[in-house]
Coordinates of C-alpha atoms and ligand atoms in Angstrom, one line a residue:
X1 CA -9.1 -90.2 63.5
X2 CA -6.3 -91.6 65.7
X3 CA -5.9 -92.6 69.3
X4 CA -1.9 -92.4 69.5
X5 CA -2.7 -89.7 72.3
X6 CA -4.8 -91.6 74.5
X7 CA -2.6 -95.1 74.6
X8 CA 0.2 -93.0 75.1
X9 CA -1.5 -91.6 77.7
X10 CA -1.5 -94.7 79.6
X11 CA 1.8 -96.4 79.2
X12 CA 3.1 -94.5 82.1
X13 CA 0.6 -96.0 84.9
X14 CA 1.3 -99.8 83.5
X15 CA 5.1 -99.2 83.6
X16 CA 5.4 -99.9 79.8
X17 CA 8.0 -97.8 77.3
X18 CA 6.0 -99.2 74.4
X19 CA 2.5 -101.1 73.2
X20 CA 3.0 -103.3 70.3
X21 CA -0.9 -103.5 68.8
X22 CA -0.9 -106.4 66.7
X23 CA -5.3 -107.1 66.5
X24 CA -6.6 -105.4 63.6
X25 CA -9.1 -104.0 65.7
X26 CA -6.9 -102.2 67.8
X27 CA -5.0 -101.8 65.1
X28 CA -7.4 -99.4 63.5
X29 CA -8.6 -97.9 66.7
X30 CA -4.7 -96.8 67.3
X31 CA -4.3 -95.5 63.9
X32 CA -7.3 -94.9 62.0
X33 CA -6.0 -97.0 59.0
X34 CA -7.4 -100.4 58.3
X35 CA -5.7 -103.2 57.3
X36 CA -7.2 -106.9 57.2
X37 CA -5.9 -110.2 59.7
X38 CA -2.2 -110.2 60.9
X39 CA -1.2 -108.0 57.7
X40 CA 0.0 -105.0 59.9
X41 CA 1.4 -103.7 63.5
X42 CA 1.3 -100.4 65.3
X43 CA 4.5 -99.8 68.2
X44 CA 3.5 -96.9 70.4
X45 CA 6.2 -95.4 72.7
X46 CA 6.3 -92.3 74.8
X47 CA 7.3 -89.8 72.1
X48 CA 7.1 -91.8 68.4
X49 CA 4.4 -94.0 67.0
X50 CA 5.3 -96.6 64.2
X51 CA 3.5 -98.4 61.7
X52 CA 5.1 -101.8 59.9
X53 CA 3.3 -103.3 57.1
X54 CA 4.6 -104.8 53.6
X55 CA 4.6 -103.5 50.1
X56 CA 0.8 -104.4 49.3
X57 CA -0.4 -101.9 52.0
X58 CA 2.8 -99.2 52.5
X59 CA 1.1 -96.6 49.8
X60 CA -2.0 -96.6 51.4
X61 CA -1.0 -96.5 55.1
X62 CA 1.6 -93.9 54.3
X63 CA -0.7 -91.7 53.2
X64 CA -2.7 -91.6 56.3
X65 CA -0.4 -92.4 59.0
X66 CA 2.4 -89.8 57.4
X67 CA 3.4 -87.1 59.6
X68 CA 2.1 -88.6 62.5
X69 CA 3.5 -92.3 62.3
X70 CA 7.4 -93.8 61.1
X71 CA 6.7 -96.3 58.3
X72 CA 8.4 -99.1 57.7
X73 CA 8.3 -102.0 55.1
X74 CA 8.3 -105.9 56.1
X75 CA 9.9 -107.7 53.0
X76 CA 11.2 -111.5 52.8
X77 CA 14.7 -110.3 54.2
X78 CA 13.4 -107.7 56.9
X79 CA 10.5 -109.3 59.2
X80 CA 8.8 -107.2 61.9
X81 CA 10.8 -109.2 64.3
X82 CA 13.9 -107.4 62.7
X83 CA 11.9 -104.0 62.4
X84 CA 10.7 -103.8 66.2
X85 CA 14.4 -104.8 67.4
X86 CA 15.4 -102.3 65.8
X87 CA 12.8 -99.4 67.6
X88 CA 13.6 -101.8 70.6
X89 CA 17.5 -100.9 70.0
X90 CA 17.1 -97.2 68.8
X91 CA 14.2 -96.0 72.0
X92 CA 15.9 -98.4 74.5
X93 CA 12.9 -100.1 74.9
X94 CA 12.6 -102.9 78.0
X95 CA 9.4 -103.7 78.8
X96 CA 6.3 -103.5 75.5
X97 CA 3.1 -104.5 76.2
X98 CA 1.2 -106.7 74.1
X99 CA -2.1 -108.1 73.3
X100 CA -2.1 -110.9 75.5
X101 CA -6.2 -111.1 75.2
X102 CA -6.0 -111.8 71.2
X103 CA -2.1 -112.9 70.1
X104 CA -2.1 -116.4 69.2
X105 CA 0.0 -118.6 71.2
X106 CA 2.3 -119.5 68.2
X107 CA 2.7 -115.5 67.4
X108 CA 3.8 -115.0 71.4
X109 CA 6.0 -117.9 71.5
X110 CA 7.7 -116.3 69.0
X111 CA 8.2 -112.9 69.8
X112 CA 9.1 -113.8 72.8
X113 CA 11.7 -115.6 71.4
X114 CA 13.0 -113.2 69.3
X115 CA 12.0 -109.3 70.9
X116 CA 14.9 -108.0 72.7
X117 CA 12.5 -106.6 76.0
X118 CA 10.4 -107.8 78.1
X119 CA 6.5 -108.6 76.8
X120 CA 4.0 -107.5 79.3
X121 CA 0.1 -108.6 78.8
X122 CA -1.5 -105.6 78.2
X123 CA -4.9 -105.9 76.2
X124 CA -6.6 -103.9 79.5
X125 CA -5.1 -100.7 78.1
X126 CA -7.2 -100.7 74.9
X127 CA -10.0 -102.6 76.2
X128 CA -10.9 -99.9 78.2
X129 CA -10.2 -97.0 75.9
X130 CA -12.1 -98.4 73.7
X131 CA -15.4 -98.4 75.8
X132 CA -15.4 -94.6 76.3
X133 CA -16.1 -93.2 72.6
X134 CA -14.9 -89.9 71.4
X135 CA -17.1 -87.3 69.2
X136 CA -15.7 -89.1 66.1
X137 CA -16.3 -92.2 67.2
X138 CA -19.8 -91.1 68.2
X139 CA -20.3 -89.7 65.2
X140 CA -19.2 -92.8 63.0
X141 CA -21.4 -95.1 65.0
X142 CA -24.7 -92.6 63.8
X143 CA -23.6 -92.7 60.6
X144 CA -23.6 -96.6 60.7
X145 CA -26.9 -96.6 61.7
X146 CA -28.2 -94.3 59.3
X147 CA -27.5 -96.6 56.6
X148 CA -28.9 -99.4 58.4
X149 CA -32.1 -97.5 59.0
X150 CA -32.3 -96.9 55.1
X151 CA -31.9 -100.5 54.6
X152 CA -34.5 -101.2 57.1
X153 CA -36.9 -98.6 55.6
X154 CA -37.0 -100.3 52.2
X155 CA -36.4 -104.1 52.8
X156 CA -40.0 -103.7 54.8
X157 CA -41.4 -103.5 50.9
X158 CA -40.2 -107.0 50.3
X159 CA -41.2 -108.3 53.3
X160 CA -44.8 -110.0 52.2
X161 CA -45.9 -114.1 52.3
X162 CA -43.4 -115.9 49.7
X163 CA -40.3 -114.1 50.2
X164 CA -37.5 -116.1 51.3
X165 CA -35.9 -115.0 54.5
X166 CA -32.1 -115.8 52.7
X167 CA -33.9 -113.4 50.0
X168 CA -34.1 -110.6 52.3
X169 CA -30.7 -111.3 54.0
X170 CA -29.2 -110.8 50.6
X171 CA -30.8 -107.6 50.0
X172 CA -30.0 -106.1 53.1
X173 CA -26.7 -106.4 52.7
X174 CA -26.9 -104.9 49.4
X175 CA -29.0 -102.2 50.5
X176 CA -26.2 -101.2 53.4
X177 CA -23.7 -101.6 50.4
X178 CA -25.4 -99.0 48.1
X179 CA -25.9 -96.6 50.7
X180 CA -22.6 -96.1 51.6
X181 CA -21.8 -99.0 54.3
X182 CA -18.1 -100.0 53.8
X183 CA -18.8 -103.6 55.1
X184 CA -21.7 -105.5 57.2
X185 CA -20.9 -105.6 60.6
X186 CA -21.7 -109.2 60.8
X187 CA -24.2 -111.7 58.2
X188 CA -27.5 -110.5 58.8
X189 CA -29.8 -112.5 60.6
X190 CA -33.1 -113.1 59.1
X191 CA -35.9 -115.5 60.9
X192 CA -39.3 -115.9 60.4
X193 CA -42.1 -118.0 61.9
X194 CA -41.0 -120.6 64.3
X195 CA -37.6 -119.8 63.4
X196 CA -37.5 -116.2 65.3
X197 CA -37.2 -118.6 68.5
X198 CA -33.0 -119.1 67.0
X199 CA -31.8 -115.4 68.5
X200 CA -28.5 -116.1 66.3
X201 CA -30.6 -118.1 63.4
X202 CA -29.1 -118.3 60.3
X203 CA -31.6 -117.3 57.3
X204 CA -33.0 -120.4 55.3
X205 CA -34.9 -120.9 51.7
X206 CA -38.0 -120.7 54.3
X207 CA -40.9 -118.5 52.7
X208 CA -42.4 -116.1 55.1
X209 CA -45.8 -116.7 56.2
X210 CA -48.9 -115.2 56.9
X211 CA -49.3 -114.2 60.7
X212 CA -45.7 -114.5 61.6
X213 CA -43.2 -112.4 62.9
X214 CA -40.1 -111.7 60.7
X215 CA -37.2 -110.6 63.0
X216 CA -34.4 -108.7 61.1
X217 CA -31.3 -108.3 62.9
X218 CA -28.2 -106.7 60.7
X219 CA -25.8 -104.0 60.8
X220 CA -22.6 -102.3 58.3
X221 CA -19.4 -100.8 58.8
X222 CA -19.0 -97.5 58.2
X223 CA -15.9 -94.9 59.1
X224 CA -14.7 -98.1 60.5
X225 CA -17.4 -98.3 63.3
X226 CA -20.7 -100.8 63.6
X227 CA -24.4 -100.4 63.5
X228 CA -26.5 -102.9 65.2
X229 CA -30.5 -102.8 64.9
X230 CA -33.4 -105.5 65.4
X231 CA -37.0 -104.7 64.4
X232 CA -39.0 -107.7 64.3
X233 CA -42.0 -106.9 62.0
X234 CA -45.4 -108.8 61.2
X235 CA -46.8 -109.9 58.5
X236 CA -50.7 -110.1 57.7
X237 CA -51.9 -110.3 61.0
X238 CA -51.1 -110.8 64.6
X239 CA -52.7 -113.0 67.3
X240 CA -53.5 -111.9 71.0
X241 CA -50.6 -113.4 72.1
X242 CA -47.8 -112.5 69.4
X243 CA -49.5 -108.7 70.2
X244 CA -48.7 -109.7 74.1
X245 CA -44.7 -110.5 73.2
X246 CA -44.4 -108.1 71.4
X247 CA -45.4 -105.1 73.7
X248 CA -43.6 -106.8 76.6
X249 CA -40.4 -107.1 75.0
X250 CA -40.9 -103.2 73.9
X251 CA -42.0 -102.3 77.1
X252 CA -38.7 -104.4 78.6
X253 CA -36.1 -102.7 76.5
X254 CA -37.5 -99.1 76.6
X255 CA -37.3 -99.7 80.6
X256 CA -33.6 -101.2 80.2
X257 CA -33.1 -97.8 77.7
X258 CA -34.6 -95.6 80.8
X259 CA -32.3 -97.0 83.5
X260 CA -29.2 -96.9 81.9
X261 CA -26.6 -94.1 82.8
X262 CA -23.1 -93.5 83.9
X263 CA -22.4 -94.8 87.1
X264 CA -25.7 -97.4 87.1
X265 CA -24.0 -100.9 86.5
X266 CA -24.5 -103.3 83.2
X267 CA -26.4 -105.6 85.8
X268 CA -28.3 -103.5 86.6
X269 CA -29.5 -102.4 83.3
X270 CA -30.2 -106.2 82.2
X271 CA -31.9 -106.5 85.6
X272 CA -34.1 -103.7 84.9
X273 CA -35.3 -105.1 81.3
X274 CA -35.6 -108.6 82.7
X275 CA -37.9 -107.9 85.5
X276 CA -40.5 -107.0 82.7
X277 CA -40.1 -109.9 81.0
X278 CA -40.1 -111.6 84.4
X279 CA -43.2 -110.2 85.1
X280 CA -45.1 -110.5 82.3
X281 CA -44.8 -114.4 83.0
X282 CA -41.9 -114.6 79.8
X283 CA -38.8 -115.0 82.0
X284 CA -37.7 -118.2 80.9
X285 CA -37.7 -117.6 77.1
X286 CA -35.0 -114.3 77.7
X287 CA -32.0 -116.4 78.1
X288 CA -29.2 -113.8 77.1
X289 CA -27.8 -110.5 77.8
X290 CA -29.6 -106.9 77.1
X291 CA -26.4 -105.7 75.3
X292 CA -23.5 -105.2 74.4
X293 CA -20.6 -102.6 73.7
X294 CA -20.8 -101.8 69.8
X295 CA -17.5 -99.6 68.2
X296 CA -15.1 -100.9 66.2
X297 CA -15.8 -104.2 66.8
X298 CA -19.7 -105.3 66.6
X299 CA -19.1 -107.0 70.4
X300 CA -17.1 -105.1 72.5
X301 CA -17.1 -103.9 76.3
X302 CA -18.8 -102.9 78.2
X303 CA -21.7 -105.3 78.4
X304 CA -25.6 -104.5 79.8
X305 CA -25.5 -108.2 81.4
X306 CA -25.6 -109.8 84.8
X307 CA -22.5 -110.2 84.8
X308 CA -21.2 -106.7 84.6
X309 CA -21.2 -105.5 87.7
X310 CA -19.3 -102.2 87.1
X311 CA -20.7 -99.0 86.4
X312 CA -21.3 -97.8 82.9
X313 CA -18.8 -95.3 82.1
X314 CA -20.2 -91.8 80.8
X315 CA -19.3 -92.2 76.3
X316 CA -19.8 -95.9 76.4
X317 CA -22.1 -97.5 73.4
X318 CA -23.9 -100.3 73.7
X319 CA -26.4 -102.4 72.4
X320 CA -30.4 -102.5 74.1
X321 CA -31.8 -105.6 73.1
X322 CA -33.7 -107.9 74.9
X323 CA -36.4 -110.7 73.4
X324 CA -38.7 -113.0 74.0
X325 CA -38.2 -116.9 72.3
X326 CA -40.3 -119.3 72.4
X327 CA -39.2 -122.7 70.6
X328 CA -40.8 -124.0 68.0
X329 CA -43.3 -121.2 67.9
X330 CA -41.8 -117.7 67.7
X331 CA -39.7 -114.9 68.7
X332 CA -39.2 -111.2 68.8
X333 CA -36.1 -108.8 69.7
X334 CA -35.9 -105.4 69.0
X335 CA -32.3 -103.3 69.3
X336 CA -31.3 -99.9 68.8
X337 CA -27.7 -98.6 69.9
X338 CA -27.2 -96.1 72.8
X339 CA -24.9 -93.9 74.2
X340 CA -24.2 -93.4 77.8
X341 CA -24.0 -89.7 79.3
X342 CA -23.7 -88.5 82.6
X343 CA -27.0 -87.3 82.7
X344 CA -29.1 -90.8 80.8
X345 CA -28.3 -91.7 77.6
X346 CA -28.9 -91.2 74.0
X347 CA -30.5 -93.0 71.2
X348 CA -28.5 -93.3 67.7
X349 CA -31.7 -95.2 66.9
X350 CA -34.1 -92.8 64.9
X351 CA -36.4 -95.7 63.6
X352 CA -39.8 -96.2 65.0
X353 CA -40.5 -99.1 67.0
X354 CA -44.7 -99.8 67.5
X355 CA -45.8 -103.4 65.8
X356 CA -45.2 -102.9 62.0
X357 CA -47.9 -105.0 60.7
X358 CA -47.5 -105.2 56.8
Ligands
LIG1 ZN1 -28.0 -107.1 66.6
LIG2 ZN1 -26.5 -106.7 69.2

């Protein structure tokens, strides 16, 4: 899976004979081959794509950018300075677009120095590509969440007063691993008790507890595309009140889930999940967004938030995720991942979401 077509595509409307993609995100996106950090660029022009990278990578890019990309090797003598001068030289190449939104300052200063053209910011091209997904891409992102589903399915056997919430982090991450994930997406989040009020909490030696919540939130890598899931589960028993959160923070995202389609904006998404929450007298303890885009990157546009106030575009993928948090006593969020159509939306998510009380 490349996306040569698609930037190409574009370059025309922004006035640009070339995109030099530097972010190993776009990176990826652009070619379909991954490579980690700086360790790789991509120069896109009208009628030829090129890939530079240095010996440690050029067998295993050549053999899946061949025939659609020209390689060429960085070594000590020949830096990708010297190898885009030369495309710049050979296409006639004046004004490239870069990726103004993720070079470092030190990396612009010096290609600007040394490019022969003219370097135009241009970070919008693939930022909003990238929030329209393909059938590949769609079909990555399901597979992702497969895996994480597995995961999900058999951690809950561990779950039980005792276990340690780094314990289950571990094993998640294992269990993604084994079936088939290529990465995590990002270190799981594991919090029980009167942790689950950190929605970003980092799992600790604590030992779950009977009558708390354990909220799991984790996600792999897998085609080169994220999963992202939440199930907060209990264990033992539930009070009145953790059974109140609980169903209000369902009842808020499967309303955020409901209003969500092309053309409806990501405010007015979070707005519809948040008036729940509002309502149910929890408002105060839902302090961020409903979601966010997931693809290549686990956060990436567009956003379900209040401050989105453009319409969803039909083939975006995002996140639906709201929560309740109340510090120092508990918290609950659940996620799945959905895709916008023209006509609603789709759930990746195949993994059942009523209180799990083991
Ligand atoms: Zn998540
Ligand atoms: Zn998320």
């Amino acid at each position: 899976m490349n996306h040569v077509q698609a930037i190409r595509a574009r370059l025309d409307e922004h006035q640009l004979d070339a995109i030099l993609l530097t972010h190993q995100a776009n990176r990826f996106y652009a070619t379909g081959f991954m490579s980690s950090g700086t360790d790789g660029a991509a120069l896109i022009t009208p009628r030829k794509a090129f890939y530079f990278t240095d010996s440690r990578y050029t067998e295993a890019a050549g053999k899946r950018l061949s025939g659609v990309f020209d390689m060429g090797t960085v070594t000590a003598k020949r830096n990708y300075e010297t190898l885009f001068n030369e495309v710049i030289a050979s296409e006639q190449l004046r004004r490239v677009g870069f990726e103004d939104a993720s070079m470092t300052v030190a990396g612009y200063r010096k290609y600007k120095e040394r490019l022969n053209c003219e370097l135009v910011p241009a970070s919008d091209i693939l930022k909003e590509l990238r929030q329209v997904k393909d059938a590949d891409e769609i079909r990555a992102l399901t597979d992702a969440q497969r895996i994480a589903e597995k995961a999900l399915l058999e951690i809950l056997n561990d779950i039980r007063p005792g276990a340690a919430e780094r314990e289950i982090a571990a094993k998640l991450q294992y269990l993604m691993l084994h079936y088939g994930a290529e990465d995590k997406s990002f270190d799981p989040i594991v919090v029980s008790g009167a942790n689950g009020s950190l929605p970003h909490g980092v799992p600790t030696e604590r030992a779950i507890q009977d009558g708390e919540f354990v909220t799991m939130d984790f996600g792999c890598v897998c085609h080169g595309y994220c999963s992202d899931m939440t199930r907060t589960v209990a264990v033992g028993h539930v009070t009145d009140e953790m059974r109140r959160i609980y169903d209000t923070v369902l009842s808020a995202q499967l309303t955020g889930i409901e209003t969500a389609r092309a053309g409806v904006t990501g405010k007015d998404v979070d707005a519809a999940a948040r008036d729940v929450i509002t309502k149910a007298g929890y408002g105060e303890y839902f302090a961020h967004s409903f979601g966010h885009g997931v693809g290549v990157e686990i956060h990436e546009y567009p956003n379900a938030s209040s401050l989105n106030e453009k319409p969803l575009p039909a083939g975006a993928v995002i996140s639906a995720e709201p929560g309740i948090y109340i510090p120092g006593k508990l918290g609950v969020r659940i996620e799945d991942v959905i895709v916008i159509t023209e006509t609603g939306r789709e759930n990746l998510m195949k993994a059942p979401k009523e209180l799990l009380i083991l």
